[in-house]
C-alpha cells in the first residue's frame, strides 16, 4: 500500500483541482440543471477509474451507478455517497463565495466540500491510485444519489427496484464529521427520525382577551395541556408504547461505548449548559444512541411581536421530532401518538407527518468491523473512534432493509467541517488522507472473502 499512498501524495495538486471542479457545480437538489451536470461529471470520473457506469433515473434526481469487477473470492462492496448539497443561504456570513472553492489556512472552503463531495470523491481517487499501482480491489458498486439533503425520498424505492443489480456483501460509505477529538471516526448505524406537526383550533378567529377572557377557551393553554400529557417533568415520555422495540446495547456495543472519549464538563461548557444531566460517558452515549427522544422543535400561537396584543389565540401548533432506535418503526410511532391524543381528549388535534426515516444499525460484532478499523488505523496512523450508532439520521436503512446488507460508515471530514452552515470546509490534508483510507479499506476487504 505504500506505493498507493505515495501515488496519492504525488498527485495531490491534481486531486485537489479535480475536487474543486466538482465543488463549483451548484448541485442543490432543487436546481435540476446543476444536479444533472454534477451527475454527468461523476459518471465521467467513474469511467476514468475503470468502472462501467451510467446515470439511472429515480423518482427524483438521477442516481449515478458504477460497477467494477474485482478480485475473485472477495466480497462485493457497495459504496454510497451523495452529490447534492445544501443551499448556501446567508451568503453574507461566508468569508468567500460559497460556490468558489477557496483554500486558506490549510482548508478548502466551499458548500458541499465535506457534505459530501470530498468524501465520496476520495473513494474515486483511491481507485485511481490503486489502478495506477496495479493493486487489485474487491468487486465494487457505486451508488451516488442527488437528494440526500432533502431526505433521500427516492433511495429506498430505487434500492428495492434494483435489488439484484445492487446486491452486495457490505455497504461502505463516507460521510459526516469526525469525533470532536478529530480522531478518524467509524459508525455502524443511526437513529431514525419522525417529524410531526400537531395543531389545535379554538374560536373562528383570535378574540379580545378582556371581552372574552374566562369564557372562550384559549388554544395556547390547551396546547400546553396537551404537551404535558406527553412527557412528565423528569423527562419521561408518557406515550404508551413509546419504548416498544427498544433493545439495550449488547456486550460488543457496551464495550464500544466504554471506549469512547467523553468529557462531560468540557462538552457542557462548549454548549453553554450547566451540565449534561450529570451523565457519565456510558449513560450519555447510551441515551444518544440507544434511546428514542421526543423533542419540541418549535411552538406557534397568538402574538409574539413587540409590546402586547391582548388576544385569546384561536390556533396553536407544535413541531415535534421523535428520534427512533432499532427496531422502532416510524409508521407504528405515528399510530401511538395519534391514539395518545385521542385518549387524552385531543381527538380534534390535526397531525401532519413531515418526514420519516427508519433507524438502522449494523451489529458491533459484524465481521467487517475489525477489518475497516484496521484499515483506517493503518492509513491514518491514529486509533479510530467507533460509534455503534449516530444520534442523528442517515438513509442507511435503505440498504440494510432493502438489500439485507450491513453498512459501515466512516467520517472523513474534520469535526468542525461546518456542514449545512456558512464556511463549510475540509482540512486539505484530511482529503488526501481520506483517499489513502479508502484505498486501505478496499485493499483489506479484497482478501476478506
Ligand atoms: Zn447534509
mmCIF file of N, CA and C in Angstrom, residues 231-305:
data_model
loop_
_atom_site.group_PDB
_atom_site.id
_atom_site.type_symbol
_atom_site.label_atom_id
_atom_site.label_comp_id
_atom_site.label_asym_id
_atom_site.label_seq_id
_atom_site.Cartn_x
_atom_site.Cartn_y
_atom_site.Cartn_z
ATOM 1 N N UNK A 231 -45.239 14.096 28.247
ATOM 2 C CA UNK A 231 -43.928 13.948 28.896
ATOM 3 C C UNK A 231 -44.023 14.536 30.294
ATOM 4 N N UNK A 232 -43.445 13.856 31.314
ATOM 5 C CA UNK A 232 -43.506 14.421 32.661
ATOM 6 C C UNK A 232 -42.276 15.296 32.933
ATOM 7 N N UNK A 233 -42.290 15.939 34.112
ATOM 8 C CA UNK A 233 -41.244 16.927 34.402
ATOM 9 C C UNK A 233 -39.859 16.291 34.491
ATOM 10 N N UNK A 234 -39.795 14.974 34.742
ATOM 11 C CA UNK A 234 -38.482 14.326 34.841
ATOM 12 C C UNK A 234 -37.935 13.965 33.459
ATOM 13 N N UNK A 235 -38.751 14.161 32.412
ATOM 14 C CA UNK A 235 -38.280 13.856 31.061
ATOM 15 C C UNK A 235 -38.802 12.526 30.540
ATOM 16 N N UNK A 236 -39.572 11.806 31.373
ATOM 17 C CA UNK A 236 -40.096 10.506 30.926
ATOM 18 C C UNK A 236 -41.234 10.736 29.926
ATOM 19 N N UNK A 237 -41.176 10.052 28.788
ATOM 20 C CA UNK A 237 -42.230 10.195 27.780
ATOM 21 C C UNK A 237 -43.406 9.306 28.177
ATOM 22 N N UNK A 238 -44.617 9.885 28.125
ATOM 23 C CA UNK A 238 -45.803 9.196 28.660
ATOM 24 C C UNK A 238 -46.669 8.566 27.572
ATOM 25 N N UNK A 239 -46.201 8.585 26.334
ATOM 26 C CA UNK A 239 -46.972 7.977 25.238
ATOM 27 C C UNK A 239 -46.859 6.454 25.367
ATOM 28 N N UNK A 240 -47.997 5.775 25.504
ATOM 29 C CA UNK A 240 -47.976 4.316 25.662
ATOM 30 C C UNK A 240 -47.256 3.658 24.497
ATOM 31 N N UNK A 241 -46.308 2.779 24.784
ATOM 32 C CA UNK A 241 -45.607 2.044 23.731
ATOM 33 C C UNK A 241 -44.436 2.800 23.144
ATOM 34 N N UNK A 242 -44.105 3.992 23.711
ATOM 35 C CA UNK A 242 -43.046 4.825 23.134
ATOM 36 C C UNK A 242 -41.711 4.074 23.067
ATOM 37 N N UNK A 243 -41.494 3.176 24.031
ATOM 38 C CA UNK A 243 -40.217 2.447 24.053
ATOM 39 C C UNK A 243 -40.351 1.052 23.437
ATOM 40 N N UNK A 244 -41.482 0.778 22.761
ATOM 41 C CA UNK A 244 -41.642 -0.516 22.081
ATOM 42 C C UNK A 244 -40.473 -0.739 21.132
ATOM 43 N N UNK A 245 -39.915 -1.943 21.167
ATOM 44 C CA UNK A 245 -38.860 -2.286 20.198
ATOM 45 C C UNK A 245 -37.479 -1.799 20.593
ATOM 46 N N UNK A 246 -37.357 -1.128 21.742
ATOM 47 C CA UNK A 246 -36.036 -0.627 22.153
ATOM 48 C C UNK A 246 -35.266 -1.740 22.863
ATOM 49 N N UNK A 247 -34.092 -2.061 22.342
ATOM 50 C CA UNK A 247 -33.272 -3.093 22.996
ATOM 51 C C UNK A 247 -32.056 -2.425 23.625
ATOM 52 N N UNK A 248 -31.661 -2.842 24.822
ATOM 53 C CA UNK A 248 -30.455 -2.262 25.415
ATOM 54 C C UNK A 248 -29.231 -2.680 24.615
ATOM 55 N N UNK A 249 -28.126 -1.934 24.715
ATOM 56 C CA UNK A 249 -26.925 -2.318 23.960
ATOM 57 C C UNK A 249 -26.428 -3.703 24.370
ATOM 58 N N UNK A 250 -25.931 -4.445 23.394
ATOM 59 C CA UNK A 250 -25.372 -5.761 23.678
ATOM 60 C C UNK A 250 -23.942 -5.633 24.205
ATOM 61 N N UNK A 251 -23.321 -6.787 24.406
ATOM 62 C CA UNK A 251 -22.000 -6.795 25.035
ATOM 63 C C UNK A 251 -20.962 -6.039 24.190
ATOM 64 N N UNK A 252 -20.935 -6.352 22.875
ATOM 65 C CA UNK A 252 -19.952 -5.708 21.998
ATOM 66 C C UNK A 252 -20.205 -4.203 21.915
ATOM 67 N N UNK A 253 -21.489 -3.821 21.925
ATOM 68 C CA UNK A 253 -21.828 -2.389 21.855
ATOM 69 C C UNK A 253 -21.428 -1.670 23.145
ATOM 70 N N UNK A 254 -21.629 -2.347 24.276
ATOM 71 C CA UNK A 254 -21.215 -1.748 25.554
ATOM 72 C C UNK A 254 -19.700 -1.523 25.588
ATOM 73 N N UNK A 255 -18.975 -2.479 25.046
ATOM 74 C CA UNK A 255 -17.514 -2.343 25.024
ATOM 75 C C UNK A 255 -17.116 -1.142 24.167
ATOM 76 N N UNK A 256 -17.804 -0.965 23.025
ATOM 77 C CA UNK A 256 -17.506 0.188 22.163
ATOM 78 C C UNK A 256 -17.804 1.501 22.876
ATOM 79 N N UNK A 257 -18.958 1.542 23.543
ATOM 80 C CA UNK A 257 -19.362 2.757 24.250
ATOM 81 C C UNK A 257 -18.339 3.097 25.338
ATOM 82 N N UNK A 258 -17.870 2.054 26.038
ATOM 83 C CA UNK A 258 -16.924 2.278 27.140
ATOM 84 C C UNK A 258 -15.618 2.884 26.627
ATOM 85 N N UNK A 259 -15.279 2.594 25.356
ATOM 86 C CA UNK A 259 -14.013 3.082 24.798
ATOM 87 C C UNK A 259 -14.125 4.483 24.196
ATOM 88 N N UNK A 260 -15.334 5.041 24.153
ATOM 89 C CA UNK A 260 -15.497 6.350 23.503
ATOM 90 C C UNK A 260 -14.947 7.470 24.384
ATOM 91 N N UNK A 261 -14.208 8.401 23.780
ATOM 92 C CA UNK A 261 -13.735 9.537 24.577
ATOM 93 C C UNK A 261 -14.925 10.403 25.009
ATOM 94 N N UNK A 262 -14.899 10.887 26.238
ATOM 95 C CA UNK A 262 -16.014 11.700 26.728
ATOM 96 C C UNK A 262 -15.540 12.616 27.848
ATOM 97 N N UNK A 263 -15.807 13.897 27.703
ATOM 98 C CA UNK A 263 -15.512 14.845 28.774
ATOM 99 C C UNK A 263 -16.773 15.691 28.973
ATOM 100 N N UNK A 264 -17.628 15.224 29.886
ATOM 101 C CA UNK A 264 -18.948 15.840 30.087
ATOM 102 C C UNK A 264 -18.863 17.311 30.457
ATOM 103 N N UNK A 265 -17.889 17.651 31.325
ATOM 104 C CA UNK A 265 -17.794 19.037 31.793
ATOM 105 C C UNK A 265 -17.405 19.960 30.633
ATOM 106 N N UNK A 266 -16.445 19.499 29.822
ATOM 107 C CA UNK A 266 -15.979 20.316 28.691
ATOM 108 C C UNK A 266 -17.108 20.497 27.670
ATOM 109 N N UNK A 267 -17.801 19.410 27.407
ATOM 110 C CA UNK A 267 -18.887 19.459 26.433
ATOM 111 C C UNK A 267 -19.993 20.406 26.916
ATOM 112 N N UNK A 268 -20.353 20.296 28.197
ATOM 113 C CA UNK A 268 -21.392 21.166 28.757
ATOM 114 C C UNK A 268 -20.965 22.624 28.616
ATOM 115 N N UNK A 269 -19.680 22.879 28.875
ATOM 116 C CA UNK A 269 -19.158 24.230 28.780
ATOM 117 C C UNK A 269 -19.247 24.749 27.342
ATOM 118 N N UNK A 270 -18.862 23.902 26.381
ATOM 119 C CA UNK A 270 -18.924 24.315 24.971
ATOM 120 C C UNK A 270 -20.356 24.605 24.544
ATOM 121 N N UNK A 271 -21.295 23.825 25.072
ATOM 122 C CA UNK A 271 -22.691 24.005 24.684
ATOM 123 C C UNK A 271 -23.346 25.153 25.449
ATOM 124 N N UNK A 272 -22.679 25.605 26.531
ATOM 125 C CA UNK A 272 -23.238 26.695 27.322
ATOM 126 C C UNK A 272 -24.362 26.233 28.235
ATOM 127 N N UNK A 273 -24.325 24.978 28.668
ATOM 128 C CA UNK A 273 -25.311 24.491 29.643
ATOM 129 C C UNK A 273 -24.572 24.105 30.922
ATOM 130 N N UNK A 274 -25.336 24.065 32.028
ATOM 131 C CA UNK A 274 -24.684 23.830 33.315
ATOM 132 C C UNK A 274 -24.102 22.423 33.400
ATOM 133 N N UNK A 275 -24.893 21.446 33.003
ATOM 134 C CA UNK A 275 -24.373 20.077 32.993
ATOM 135 C C UNK A 275 -25.208 19.264 32.015
ATOM 136 N N UNK A 276 -24.717 18.096 31.636
ATOM 137 C CA UNK A 276 -25.474 17.223 30.753
ATOM 138 C C UNK A 276 -26.225 16.222 31.627
ATOM 139 N N UNK A 277 -27.111 16.743 32.437
ATOM 140 C CA UNK A 277 -27.926 15.947 33.365
ATOM 141 C C UNK A 277 -27.053 15.017 34.221
ATOM 142 N N UNK A 278 -25.831 15.463 34.493
ATOM 143 C CA UNK A 278 -24.941 14.702 35.367
ATOM 144 C C UNK A 278 -24.520 13.350 34.817
ATOM 145 N N UNK A 279 -24.615 13.187 33.491
ATOM 146 C CA UNK A 279 -24.393 11.861 32.935
ATOM 147 C C UNK A 279 -22.914 11.521 32.790
ATOM 148 N N UNK A 280 -22.575 10.286 33.155
ATOM 149 C CA UNK A 280 -21.248 9.755 32.877
ATOM 150 C C UNK A 280 -21.217 9.302 31.420
ATOM 151 N N UNK A 281 -20.009 9.048 30.880
ATOM 152 C CA UNK A 281 -19.853 8.718 29.464
ATOM 153 C C UNK A 281 -20.782 7.631 28.947
ATOM 154 N N UNK A 282 -20.796 6.446 29.585
ATOM 155 C CA UNK A 282 -21.650 5.379 29.062
ATOM 156 C C UNK A 282 -23.130 5.765 29.050
ATOM 157 N N UNK A 283 -23.609 6.460 30.104
ATOM 158 C CA UNK A 283 -25.017 6.863 30.139
ATOM 159 C C UNK A 283 -25.310 7.871 29.032
ATOM 160 N N UNK A 284 -24.382 8.820 28.872
ATOM 161 C CA UNK A 284 -24.531 9.836 27.825
ATOM 162 C C UNK A 284 -24.656 9.166 26.455
ATOM 163 N N UNK A 285 -23.734 8.242 26.179
ATOM 164 C CA UNK A 285 -23.730 7.610 24.855
ATOM 165 C C UNK A 285 -24.908 6.659 24.654
ATOM 166 N N UNK A 286 -25.314 6.006 25.746
ATOM 167 C CA UNK A 286 -26.481 5.131 25.617
ATOM 168 C C UNK A 286 -27.728 5.973 25.325
ATOM 169 N N UNK A 287 -27.845 7.115 26.015
ATOM 170 C CA UNK A 287 -29.003 7.994 25.799
ATOM 171 C C UNK A 287 -29.029 8.516 24.363
ATOM 172 N N UNK A 288 -27.843 8.760 23.834
ATOM 173 C CA UNK A 288 -27.724 9.344 22.493
ATOM 174 C C UNK A 288 -27.936 8.313 21.382
ATOM 175 N N UNK A 289 -27.563 7.079 21.627
ATOM 176 C CA UNK A 289 -27.534 6.078 20.550
ATOM 177 C C UNK A 289 -28.596 4.997 20.677
ATOM 178 N N UNK A 290 -29.046 4.725 21.904
ATOM 179 C CA UNK A 290 -29.897 3.552 22.113
ATOM 180 C C UNK A 290 -31.269 3.877 22.678
ATOM 181 N N UNK A 291 -31.596 5.176 22.808
ATOM 182 C CA UNK A 291 -32.904 5.539 23.359
ATOM 183 C C UNK A 291 -33.600 6.522 22.436
ATOM 184 N N UNK A 292 -34.928 6.385 22.326
ATOM 185 C CA UNK A 292 -35.682 7.341 21.497
ATOM 186 C C UNK A 292 -35.838 8.680 22.224
ATOM 187 N N UNK A 293 -36.139 9.718 21.487
ATOM 188 C CA UNK A 293 -36.362 11.040 22.082
ATOM 189 C C UNK A 293 -37.690 11.613 21.600
ATOM 190 N N UNK A 294 -38.240 12.518 22.386
ATOM 191 C CA UNK A 294 -39.387 13.317 21.957
ATOM 192 C C UNK A 294 -38.977 14.765 22.168
ATOM 193 N N UNK A 295 -38.854 15.520 21.075
ATOM 194 C CA UNK A 295 -38.302 16.874 21.163
ATOM 195 C C UNK A 295 -39.274 17.904 20.602
ATOM 196 N N UNK A 296 -39.506 18.963 21.367
ATOM 197 C CA UNK A 296 -40.252 20.100 20.813
ATOM 198 C C UNK A 296 -39.273 20.911 19.979
ATOM 199 N N UNK A 297 -39.565 21.062 18.693
ATOM 200 C CA UNK A 297 -38.690 21.859 17.821
ATOM 201 C C UNK A 297 -39.148 23.314 17.750
ATOM 202 N N UNK A 298 -40.451 23.537 17.907
ATOM 203 C CA UNK A 298 -40.950 24.909 17.821
ATOM 204 C C UNK A 298 -42.424 24.992 18.158
ATOM 205 N N UNK A 299 -42.822 26.159 18.644
ATOM 206 C CA UNK A 299 -44.213 26.395 19.038
ATOM 207 C C UNK A 299 -44.717 27.657 18.344
ATOM 208 N N UNK A 300 -45.949 27.621 17.896
ATOM 209 C CA UNK A 300 -46.542 28.809 17.275
ATOM 210 C C UNK A 300 -47.927 29.035 17.849
ATOM 211 N N UNK A 301 -48.180 30.252 18.289
ATOM 212 C CA UNK A 301 -49.540 30.604 18.693
ATOM 213 C C UNK A 301 -49.613 32.095 18.966
ATOM 214 N N UNK A 302 -50.766 32.682 18.716
ATOM 215 C CA UNK A 302 -51.046 34.059 19.132
ATOM 216 C C UNK A 302 -50.066 35.092 18.608
ATOM 217 N N UNK A 303 -49.773 36.054 19.453
ATOM 218 C CA UNK A 303 -48.982 37.217 19.050
ATOM 219 C C UNK A 303 -47.613 37.173 19.715
ATOM 220 N N UNK A 304 -46.552 37.403 18.941
ATOM 221 C CA UNK A 304 -45.227 37.446 19.578
ATOM 222 C C UNK A 304 -44.403 38.616 19.057
ATOM 223 N N UNK A 305 -45.073 39.651 18.554
ATOM 224 C CA UNK A 305 -44.376 40.852 18.090
ATOM 225 C C UNK A 305 -44.033 41.776 19.257
#
